Amino acid sequence: MQQEWLWSDSLINLFTGLGMPKFLAIGLAYGLGAFILANVGLILTLALIWIMRKVLSRIQDRIGPNRVGRYGLFQTVADAMKLLSKEVIRPAHSDMITYDLAPVFSVFGVIMILAVIPFAPGLIGVDLNIGVLYLVALGSVGIMADLMAGWSSNNKYALLAGFRVVAQLLSYEIPMVLSMLAPVLLLGTMRMGEISAAQGLHVLGLNLGFGWLVFLMPGAFLIFFISALAESEQTPFDLLEAESELISGFHIEYSGMKFAMFFLAQFINTFFLGAIAVTLFLGGWQGPFVDNLPAPFSQILGLIYFNIKTFAVYIAIVWIKGTFPRIRVDQMMSFAWKVLVPLVLSLILWEMIALKLPGGAVIQYGAVLVGNLVVIGVVLNILGNHFKREQVRSKRAFEPKTLIGTMRPAPTAETAAAGD
Amino acid sequence: MAIDYLPLLILVIIAIGFGAIAVIGPSLLGPSRQNKQKLEPYESGMIPFADARRRFPIKYYMVAMLFLLFDIEVLFLYPWAVTLRELRWQAFAPMGFFLILLVFGFLYEWKKGALRWED
C-alpha cells in the first residue's frame, strides 16, 4: 500500500481550502458523500432491473424490453414514472401505520448496507471497525420490514408470505452470518476495507491482486452464496413471493410507489449481497496493479475491478433465477437446518482449531483449505443426489407405460352408481 | 471515533427521508377515486371473508427461537473471532466449550424433531 487516500479527507481538505470552517467542511463532505452514495443505490436499481429483464428474456428466448429508448434502456425509468403517479390505495382494515412504515424500513435496510461497502481503495462510506457485524445487524431490518408488510396488509396471501419470511429469511440468516465469520477469523478484522486490502498478492513490489479468500475457503463462499440467494429472495428460494402459490407474497396489497420501494429494496439487496460476497471472498477491488498507481488512477481501476466482479455475481444470480425451479418449503427448511447449519458450524469449529495449530502459516492455511474442500464435497454430493432423485422421479412421471398404468379404468355400472 | 459514525447518521436521515417522501409524495400527486370494492383485500377475485390475521403456527416460533439462540451466539463469536490469533488457550477453551454445548443442544433439538417441517 502507498499512502492512505480517503475520499472524505480529500473532500474536507478541498472545502477547508475554499475557506470554510472545519466543522462545516466535515459536515458538508460527509453529507455530500452520503447523498451520492444513496443516489448510487437508487440509480443502480434502474440498471439492475434492466439487466435482469434482458438476461431473463434471452434465457427464455425472448427479446425483452426494446421500445423505450435504445435497447429498452429507459423502460425502467418509464415504469418508475408510472408507479410514481399511481393512486394511493390502502386496503380496508389494514394496520395503517405498520402498512406505511414497512416499505420505508425495507429501503432503509438496504441503503444502509452501502455505507460499509469498499468500492475502491479509500472509497468506502465509513470503514467501521465493526463492519461485518454492522451488516449482520442490518440483515434483520429487511426481515422485519417483510414481516410487517405481511402482517399489516390484512390479506391471507400476505400473511402466509409473512410466515414464510420467518421460516426462510431467519433460517438462512444463520449459515450466512456464520460463513461471514470465516474471513473474520482468518484476517482478525471486521473492517470491510481491511478485508479487501488483505486479499492482494504482492510479488516483487507489484500487486497482482489474486490473493482472494475464495481460493482458501471455497466452502465458506459456497455456503455464503447459497444463503445470500435465499436472503435476496431469488429463485430457487423465491418462496416468499411464489407467484403461482401466493400471487406475489407479502407485497401483494402494495401498489404504486410503495410497491416500487419493495421492488427496489429487493434488487439492491441482491446486488449488495453480491457486493458483500465480492468483498469478503472475491477480493473486493483487488486486481492486477490496483494499488501501484498514483491516487486517482488506482481508485478508478479498483472501481472497475469491483464493478466487474459484482456484476458478474449479479448475472450469475440472474442466470440461476432463469434456470432453476422453485424448491418446496420443507426442502428449503431442511436444507438450511440439516445441511447448511451443521456444515458451517463444523467448518467454523475446524477453522478455529486450524488457525491455532502450531507450525506456521502453511500448515494452518492448508488445514483450512482441506476443511473447506470437504465441505464443498459434502454440499455438492447432497445437491447432486437431490437432483438425481428428482430426475428419476420426473422421468418416471412422464413415461408412457406408467401413465397408462396410473390411468383409472373406465367406470363400470357399479362404480358409476357408487359415485366413485 | 464518534466522528466515524457521522456519515452513518447522515445516511440514516437520507434513507428515511427518501422513504418518507416516496410514501407521502404520491398521496399528494396521484389521483384519488376510491370505492369500497377497490379497498377490499385481494383474494384472486373471490369475495374476501373473515379477518386475515390468524395466529402463527407453533413451528414458526420454534424457528424464531432457534434463530435467536444462534444469533446471540454469533454476537458473542464476532468480537472473539477478531482477537483469535492473539488469544491464549485459556481464552480459547471457553468459547470452544460454549460452541460444543451449542452443537449438542442443536443435535438434541434435531433428534427431538423440532426441525421436522411436514407434520
XYZ file of C-alpha atoms in Angstrom:
539
model
C 0.000 0.000 0.000
C 1.107 3.541 -0.709
C -0.109 6.462 1.363
C -3.659 6.064 2.621
C -6.023 8.003 0.400
C -9.532 8.544 1.773
C -12.349 10.266 -0.088
C -13.565 12.141 2.984
C -10.111 13.553 3.806
C -9.588 14.918 0.318
C -13.084 16.434 0.231
C -12.598 18.039 3.657
C -9.241 19.415 2.514
C -10.896 20.822 -0.594
C -13.624 22.570 1.420
C -11.283 23.969 4.072
C -9.090 25.171 1.201
C -12.076 27.176 -0.009
C -12.075 28.967 3.332
C -14.755 27.040 5.211
C -14.595 26.408 8.939
C -13.542 22.864 9.826
C -16.817 21.555 11.252
C -18.801 22.864 8.270
C -16.358 21.268 5.853
C -16.642 17.901 7.614
C -20.419 18.083 7.694
C -20.665 19.118 4.047
C -18.194 16.457 2.874
C -19.959 13.649 4.713
C -23.366 14.948 3.671
C -22.321 15.067 0.027
C -20.790 11.606 0.260
C -23.889 10.115 1.863
C -26.134 11.816 -0.707
C -24.094 10.484 -3.638
C -23.973 7.021 -2.038
C -27.753 6.865 -1.560
C -28.287 8.008 -5.147
C -25.852 5.416 -6.456
C -28.078 2.804 -4.839
C -31.282 4.209 -6.289
C -29.991 4.784 -9.813
C -28.227 1.441 -9.851
C -31.601 -0.247 -9.405
C -32.760 1.023 -12.785
C -29.765 -0.681 -14.400
C -30.188 -3.833 -12.328
C -33.837 -4.271 -13.309
C -32.975 -3.697 -16.968
C -30.163 -6.275 -16.811
C -32.376 -8.842 -15.120
C -35.189 -8.395 -17.640
C -32.807 -8.562 -20.603
C -30.884 -11.607 -19.386
C -34.021 -13.472 -18.308
C -35.713 -12.813 -21.633
C -32.638 -14.030 -23.533
C -32.676 -17.209 -21.434
C -36.353 -17.652 -22.269
C -35.759 -16.963 -25.978
C -37.461 -13.576 -25.953
C -36.157 -10.105 -26.816
C -37.183 -8.323 -23.643
C -37.804 -4.577 -23.287
C -36.801 -2.836 -26.546
C -39.262 0.019 -27.088
C -38.402 2.814 -24.661
C -35.001 4.179 -25.562
C -32.219 2.269 -27.285
C -32.317 -1.442 -26.294
C -35.160 -0.584 -23.934
C -32.712 1.140 -21.608
C -35.300 3.618 -20.345
C -38.033 1.054 -19.768
C -37.408 1.053 -16.008
C -37.455 4.865 -15.916
C -40.847 4.821 -17.603
C -42.072 2.177 -15.173
C -40.865 4.220 -12.213
C -42.692 7.301 -13.553
C -45.868 5.286 -13.915
C -45.613 3.894 -10.388
C -44.968 7.364 -9.007
C -48.218 8.739 -10.428
C -50.412 5.873 -9.257
C -53.320 6.251 -6.905
C -52.579 5.515 -3.249
C -54.642 2.587 -2.021
C -54.611 1.239 1.500
C -56.704 -1.906 1.844
C -59.590 -1.732 4.288
C -58.872 -2.927 7.831
C -55.132 -2.834 7.254
C -52.899 -1.618 10.040
C -52.217 1.818 8.576
C -49.034 2.823 10.405
C -47.308 -0.544 10.056
C -48.511 -0.753 6.475
C -46.898 2.576 5.572
C -43.744 2.000 7.590
C -42.880 -1.395 6.073
C -41.582 -0.106 2.689
C -39.620 2.645 4.442
C -37.851 0.092 6.637
C -37.285 -2.152 3.653
C -35.458 0.546 1.694
C -33.694 1.801 4.818
C -32.235 -1.644 5.468
C -30.631 -1.911 2.055
C -29.447 1.669 1.632
C -27.587 1.421 4.934
C -25.621 -1.556 3.591
C -23.979 0.863 1.135
C -22.143 2.636 3.928
C -19.591 -0.117 4.547
C -19.001 -1.443 1.021
C -15.428 -0.647 -0.111
C -15.765 0.253 -3.788
C -12.092 1.079 -4.290
C -9.065 1.692 -2.079
C -10.103 4.565 0.203
C -13.514 4.803 -1.433
C -15.730 3.488 1.349
C -18.555 5.290 3.143
C -17.267 4.555 6.613
C -14.646 1.927 7.357
C -16.363 0.876 10.579
C -14.298 -1.209 12.957
C -17.364 -3.436 13.333
C -18.139 -3.525 9.593
C -19.155 -7.169 9.262
C -21.189 -7.114 12.486
C -22.961 -3.998 11.164
C -24.004 -5.965 8.079
C -25.300 -8.786 10.275
C -27.372 -6.298 12.251
C -28.797 -4.711 9.099
C -29.833 -8.101 7.768
C -32.587 -8.216 10.377
C -34.121 -4.870 9.368
C -35.193 -6.210 5.987
C -36.726 -9.300 7.579
C -38.691 -7.128 9.966
C -39.958 -4.977 7.078
C -41.188 -8.018 5.157
C -42.914 -9.390 8.245
C -44.536 -6.013 8.937
C -45.849 -5.872 5.368
C -47.198 -9.410 5.571
C -48.954 -8.850 8.871
C -50.404 -5.403 8.320
C -51.925 -5.940 4.869
C -54.970 -7.843 6.161
C -54.584 -10.266 3.292
C -54.346 -14.029 3.635
C -51.700 -14.439 0.955
C -49.622 -11.712 2.541
C -49.912 -13.351 5.940
C -48.829 -16.732 4.544
C -45.844 -14.987 2.988
C -45.173 -13.394 6.372
C -44.989 -16.906 7.876
C -42.544 -17.895 5.203
C -40.434 -14.794 5.816
C -39.897 -16.012 9.363
C -39.141 -19.514 8.175
C -36.858 -18.730 5.267
C -35.063 -15.485 5.997
C -34.400 -16.304 9.643
C -33.197 -19.807 8.804
C -30.778 -18.714 6.113
C -29.512 -15.803 8.195
C -27.668 -18.311 10.407
C -25.486 -20.008 7.753
C -24.891 -16.644 6.077
C -23.721 -14.963 9.262
C -21.563 -17.921 10.276
C -19.926 -18.141 6.848
C -19.161 -14.411 7.036
C -17.287 -15.282 10.213
C -14.753 -17.360 8.268
C -12.838 -14.397 6.730
C -13.065 -12.515 10.051
C -11.477 -15.450 11.877
C -8.691 -15.651 9.324
C -7.872 -11.961 9.000
C -8.674 -10.875 12.546
C -10.547 -7.742 11.469
C -14.143 -6.738 10.856
C -13.247 -3.676 8.775
C -14.510 -4.217 5.219
C -11.717 -2.031 3.845
C -9.015 -4.055 5.569
C -10.574 -7.335 4.451
C -10.391 -6.095 0.843
C -6.871 -4.798 1.254
C -5.678 -8.101 2.742
C -6.609 -10.053 -0.378
C -3.812 -8.765 -2.591
C -0.915 -10.824 -3.838
C 2.334 -8.915 -3.671
C 5.104 -10.158 -5.950
C 8.291 -8.079 -6.270
C 6.501 -4.945 -5.068
C 3.722 -5.320 -7.619
C 0.205 -6.180 -6.500
C -1.193 -8.908 -8.737
C -4.370 -8.839 -6.668
C -5.188 -12.533 -6.718
C -4.987 -13.438 -3.042
C -8.749 -13.897 -2.996
C -10.109 -15.715 0.008
C -12.279 -17.903 -2.197
C -9.154 -19.864 -3.118
C -8.541 -20.587 0.553
C -12.109 -21.034 1.739
C -14.303 -22.115 -1.177
C -16.627 -23.968 1.201
C -17.476 -20.849 3.175
C -18.008 -18.961 -0.097
C -20.387 -21.619 -1.434
C -22.434 -21.589 1.777
C -22.471 -17.785 1.793
C -23.598 -17.685 -1.831
C -26.443 -20.164 -1.297
C -27.662 -18.339 1.806
C -27.348 -14.990 0.040
C -29.580 -16.348 -2.733
C -32.140 -17.267 -0.083
C -31.772 -13.917 1.684
C -32.293 -11.973 -1.521
C -35.477 -13.931 -2.224
C -34.378 -15.056 -5.660
C -35.229 -18.340 -7.372
C -34.803 -21.175 -6.297
C -35.655 -19.576 -2.943
C -38.424 -17.225 -4.074
C -40.972 -18.910 -1.817
C -41.836 -15.553 -0.328
C -43.381 -14.269 -3.493
C -44.070 -17.558 -5.279
C -46.349 -16.170 -7.996
C -48.132 -19.464 -8.512
C -48.866 -20.009 -4.818
C -49.019 -16.673 -3.033
C -49.641 -14.398 -6.060
C -46.816 -12.085 -5.036
C -46.378 -12.659 -1.346
C -46.018 -10.052 1.329
C -46.278 -7.056 -1.004
C -49.491 -8.197 -2.672
C -51.528 -5.275 -1.276
C -48.919 -2.664 -2.126
C -49.250 -0.575 -5.249
C -47.631 2.483 -6.711
C -44.571 3.882 -5.045
C -44.742 1.592 -2.004
C -44.590 -1.448 -4.248
C -41.727 0.191 -6.112
C -39.849 0.541 -2.821
C -40.131 -3.174 -2.034
C -39.051 -3.938 -5.570
C -36.118 -1.550 -5.300
C -35.102 -2.968 -1.932
C -35.086 -6.483 -3.318
C -32.905 -5.574 -6.283
C -30.406 -3.506 -4.310
C -30.326 -6.246 -1.698
C -29.481 -8.845 -4.330
C -26.767 -6.649 -5.773
C -25.225 -5.751 -2.444
C -25.261 -9.292 -1.141
C -23.222 -9.936 -4.283
C -21.023 -6.974 -3.346
C -20.522 -8.387 0.155
C -19.618 -11.754 -1.360
C -17.123 -9.965 -3.609
C -15.641 -8.019 -0.709
C -15.324 -10.933 1.673
C -14.364 -13.733 -0.688
C -13.622 -12.497 -4.223
C -11.038 -9.884 -3.337
C -13.168 -6.731 -3.386
C -11.424 -4.105 -5.509
C -8.278 -6.236 -5.811
C -6.987 -6.856 -9.298
C -3.709 -6.641 -11.156
C -1.710 -3.476 -10.315
C -4.587 -1.893 -8.449
C -2.567 -0.069 -5.800
C 0.649 0.509 -7.741
C -0.736 3.611 -9.444
C -0.979 7.219 -8.242
C -4.088 8.161 -6.282
C -6.942 8.812 -8.722
C -5.996 6.078 -11.220
C -5.675 3.382 -8.613
C -9.174 4.241 -7.346
C -10.643 4.168 -10.850
C -9.011 0.820 -11.553
C -10.272 -0.552 -8.235
C -13.783 0.675 -9.001
C -13.664 -1.040 -12.386
C -12.495 -4.352 -10.900
C -15.103 -4.153 -8.141
C -17.918 -3.491 -10.594
C -16.836 -6.237 -12.983
C -16.844 -8.781 -10.166
C -20.088 -7.622 -8.593
C -21.964 -7.530 -11.886
C -20.588 -10.987 -12.683
C -22.029 -12.290 -9.404
C -25.314 -10.493 -10.124
C -25.566 -12.006 -13.603
C -24.800 -15.427 -12.112
C -27.737 -14.904 -9.732
C -29.967 -13.934 -12.668
C -28.744 -16.992 -14.558
C -29.703 -19.209 -11.609
C -33.069 -17.426 -11.475
C -33.679 -18.254 -15.106
C -32.598 -21.866 -14.798
C -33.722 -23.465 -11.550
C -37.254 -24.355 -10.465
C -38.559 -23.255 -7.088
C -37.963 -25.644 -4.194
C -40.593 -26.786 -1.703
C -40.944 -25.253 1.752
C -39.915 -28.398 3.620
C -36.915 -28.878 1.306
C -35.931 -25.267 1.916
C -36.138 -25.649 5.689
C -34.337 -28.954 5.939
C -31.595 -27.733 3.599
C -30.961 -24.776 5.880
C -31.086 -26.533 9.238
C -29.928 -30.040 8.416
C -27.288 -29.316 5.759
C -26.005 -25.758 5.873
C -26.055 -25.052 9.620
C -24.247 -28.244 10.727
C -21.740 -27.853 7.895
C -20.957 -24.230 8.571
C -20.773 -24.825 12.333
C -18.266 -27.625 11.904
C -16.384 -25.506 9.365
C -16.059 -22.648 11.853
C -15.036 -25.030 14.662
C -12.457 -26.605 12.363
C -11.118 -23.246 11.256
C -10.785 -22.088 14.853
C -8.665 -25.126 15.688
C -6.744 -24.956 12.407
C -5.703 -21.347 12.982
C -4.325 -22.262 16.411
C -2.244 -25.161 15.062
C 1.485 -24.884 15.683
C 3.812 -24.930 12.702
C 3.261 -21.660 10.886
C 1.003 -20.323 8.161
C 1.437 -23.139 5.643
C 0.053 -25.833 7.947
C -2.713 -23.575 9.264
C -3.892 -22.445 5.830
C -3.555 -25.970 4.489
C -5.829 -27.243 7.252
C -8.384 -24.502 6.485
C -8.300 -25.388 2.796
C -8.770 -29.106 3.480
C -11.761 -28.391 5.717
C -13.329 -26.204 3.037
C -12.803 -28.795 0.326
C -14.544 -31.402 2.489
C -17.490 -29.018 2.961
C -17.676 -28.355 -0.797
C -17.652 -32.096 -1.440
C -20.484 -32.737 1.027
C -22.671 -29.889 -0.285
C -22.196 -30.847 -3.945
C -22.813 -34.509 -3.120
C -26.094 -33.716 -1.346
C -27.250 -31.405 -4.162
C -26.223 -33.945 -6.806
C -28.149 -36.728 -5.076
C -31.172 -34.471 -4.801
C -31.144 -33.576 -8.492
C -30.601 -37.199 -9.488
C -33.602 -38.238 -7.385
C -35.738 -35.518 -8.890
C -34.666 -36.508 -12.396
C -35.586 -40.129 -11.816
C -38.936 -39.075 -10.405
C -39.800 -36.722 -13.233
C -38.712 -39.300 -15.812
C -40.932 -41.880 -14.181
C -43.845 -39.469 -14.137
C -43.628 -38.929 -17.888
C -43.033 -42.497 -19.007
C -45.954 -43.556 -21.180
C -46.115 -47.002 -19.554
C -46.634 -45.676 -16.050
C -49.038 -43.083 -17.342
C -51.217 -45.809 -18.727
C -50.693 -47.799 -15.539
C -51.963 -44.980 -13.367
C -54.973 -44.256 -15.559
C -58.245 -45.090 -13.979
C -60.247 -47.915 -15.509
C -63.371 -46.918 -17.363
C -66.290 -46.666 -14.910
C -68.351 -49.776 -14.722
C -72.012 -49.750 -13.792
C -71.150 -50.388 -10.126
C -68.595 -47.598 -9.667
C -70.722 -45.132 -11.565
C -73.625 -45.894 -9.258
C -71.414 -45.526 -6.180
C -70.455 -42.081 -7.398
C -66.769 -43.169 -7.474
C -14.064 7.664 16.924
C -17.529 9.170 17.218
C -16.900 11.203 14.052
C -16.756 7.852 12.201
C -20.457 7.459 12.767
C -21.419 10.898 11.445
C -21.716 9.728 7.800
C -23.892 6.867 9.028
C -26.192 9.322 10.783
C -26.454 11.407 7.605
C -27.157 8.271 5.578
C -29.893 7.277 8.066
C -31.517 10.679 7.594
C -31.294 10.436 3.792
C -32.629 6.862 3.700
C -35.579 7.598 5.961
C -36.181 10.893 4.166
C -36.316 9.142 0.811
C -38.707 6.573 2.243
C -40.939 9.227 3.770
C -41.071 11.246 0.545
C -41.837 8.154 -1.507
C -44.657 7.160 0.838
C -46.182 10.617 1.347
C -45.474 12.126 -2.091
C -47.782 10.052 -4.299
C -50.743 10.667 -1.998
C -50.366 14.368 -2.843
C -49.609 13.814 -6.538
C -51.754 10.926 -7.648
C -55.481 10.784 -8.285
C -57.803 9.609 -5.530
C -61.039 7.973 -6.596
C -61.679 5.260 -4.076
C -64.627 2.989 -3.582
C -65.437 0.030 -1.403
C -64.534 -2.621 -3.965
C -61.169 -1.047 -4.647
C -60.186 -1.139 -0.984
C -61.040 -4.785 -0.435
C -58.118 -7.157 0.109
C -57.166 -9.106 -3.000
C -58.146 -12.752 -2.919
C -57.879 -13.814 -6.542
C -61.318 -12.455 -7.353
C -63.178 -14.239 -4.568
C -65.184 -12.176 -2.115
C -62.939 -11.902 0.962
C -64.299 -13.386 4.164
C -63.193 -13.123 7.788
C -60.170 -11.349 9.154
C -56.841 -12.339 7.651
C -54.904 -12.078 10.885
C -54.527 -15.511 12.353
C -52.198 -16.916 14.916
C -48.857 -18.163 13.690
C -48.467 -21.958 13.783
C -46.148 -23.085 16.568
C -43.394 -24.298 14.228
C -42.586 -20.738 13.190
C -41.999 -19.801 16.818
C -39.608 -22.745 17.102
C -37.626 -21.465 14.133
C -37.559 -17.945 15.534
C -36.314 -19.190 18.910
C -33.605 -21.283 17.293
C -32.609 -18.229 15.288
C -32.363 -16.130 18.438
C -30.147 -18.731 20.059
C -27.755 -18.844 17.134
C -27.817 -15.100 16.578
C -26.773 -14.425 20.149
C -24.035 -16.987 19.770
C -22.834 -15.131 16.673
C -22.883 -11.884 18.605
C -20.529 -13.438 21.152
C -18.439 -15.040 18.460
C -17.610 -11.993 16.323
C -15.613 -9.880 18.814
C -13.906 -13.025 19.980
C -13.054 -14.057 16.400
C -11.253 -10.764 15.753
C -8.756 -11.489 18.508
C -8.446 -15.236 17.821
C -4.795 -15.056 16.739
C -3.644 -13.359 19.952
C -5.761 -15.466 22.300
C -4.132 -17.933 24.645
C -5.629 -21.336 25.265
C -7.291 -20.083 28.459
C -9.442 -17.753 26.350
C -9.804 -20.203 23.506
C -11.119 -23.127 25.530
C -14.256 -21.463 26.992
C -15.544 -20.442 23.557
C -14.830 -23.923 22.248
C -16.773 -25.330 25.176
C -19.641 -22.891 24.526
C -19.767 -23.867 20.852
C -19.712 -27.584 21.622
C -22.516 -27.057 24.140
C -24.495 -25.273 21.415
C -23.822 -28.078 18.941
C -25.096 -30.662 21.434
C -28.178 -28.545 22.084
C -28.747 -28.336 18.354
C -28.372 -32.096 17.961
C -30.840 -32.640 20.815
C -33.335 -30.352 19.128
C -32.838 -32.167 15.833
C -33.418 -35.575 17.476
C -36.486 -34.223 19.275
C -37.968 -33.377 15.888
C -38.136 -29.602 16.252
C -36.694 -29.243 12.763
C -39.259 -31.523 11.140
C -41.323 -29.301 8.913
C -44.010 -31.561 7.484
C -46.453 -32.677 10.170
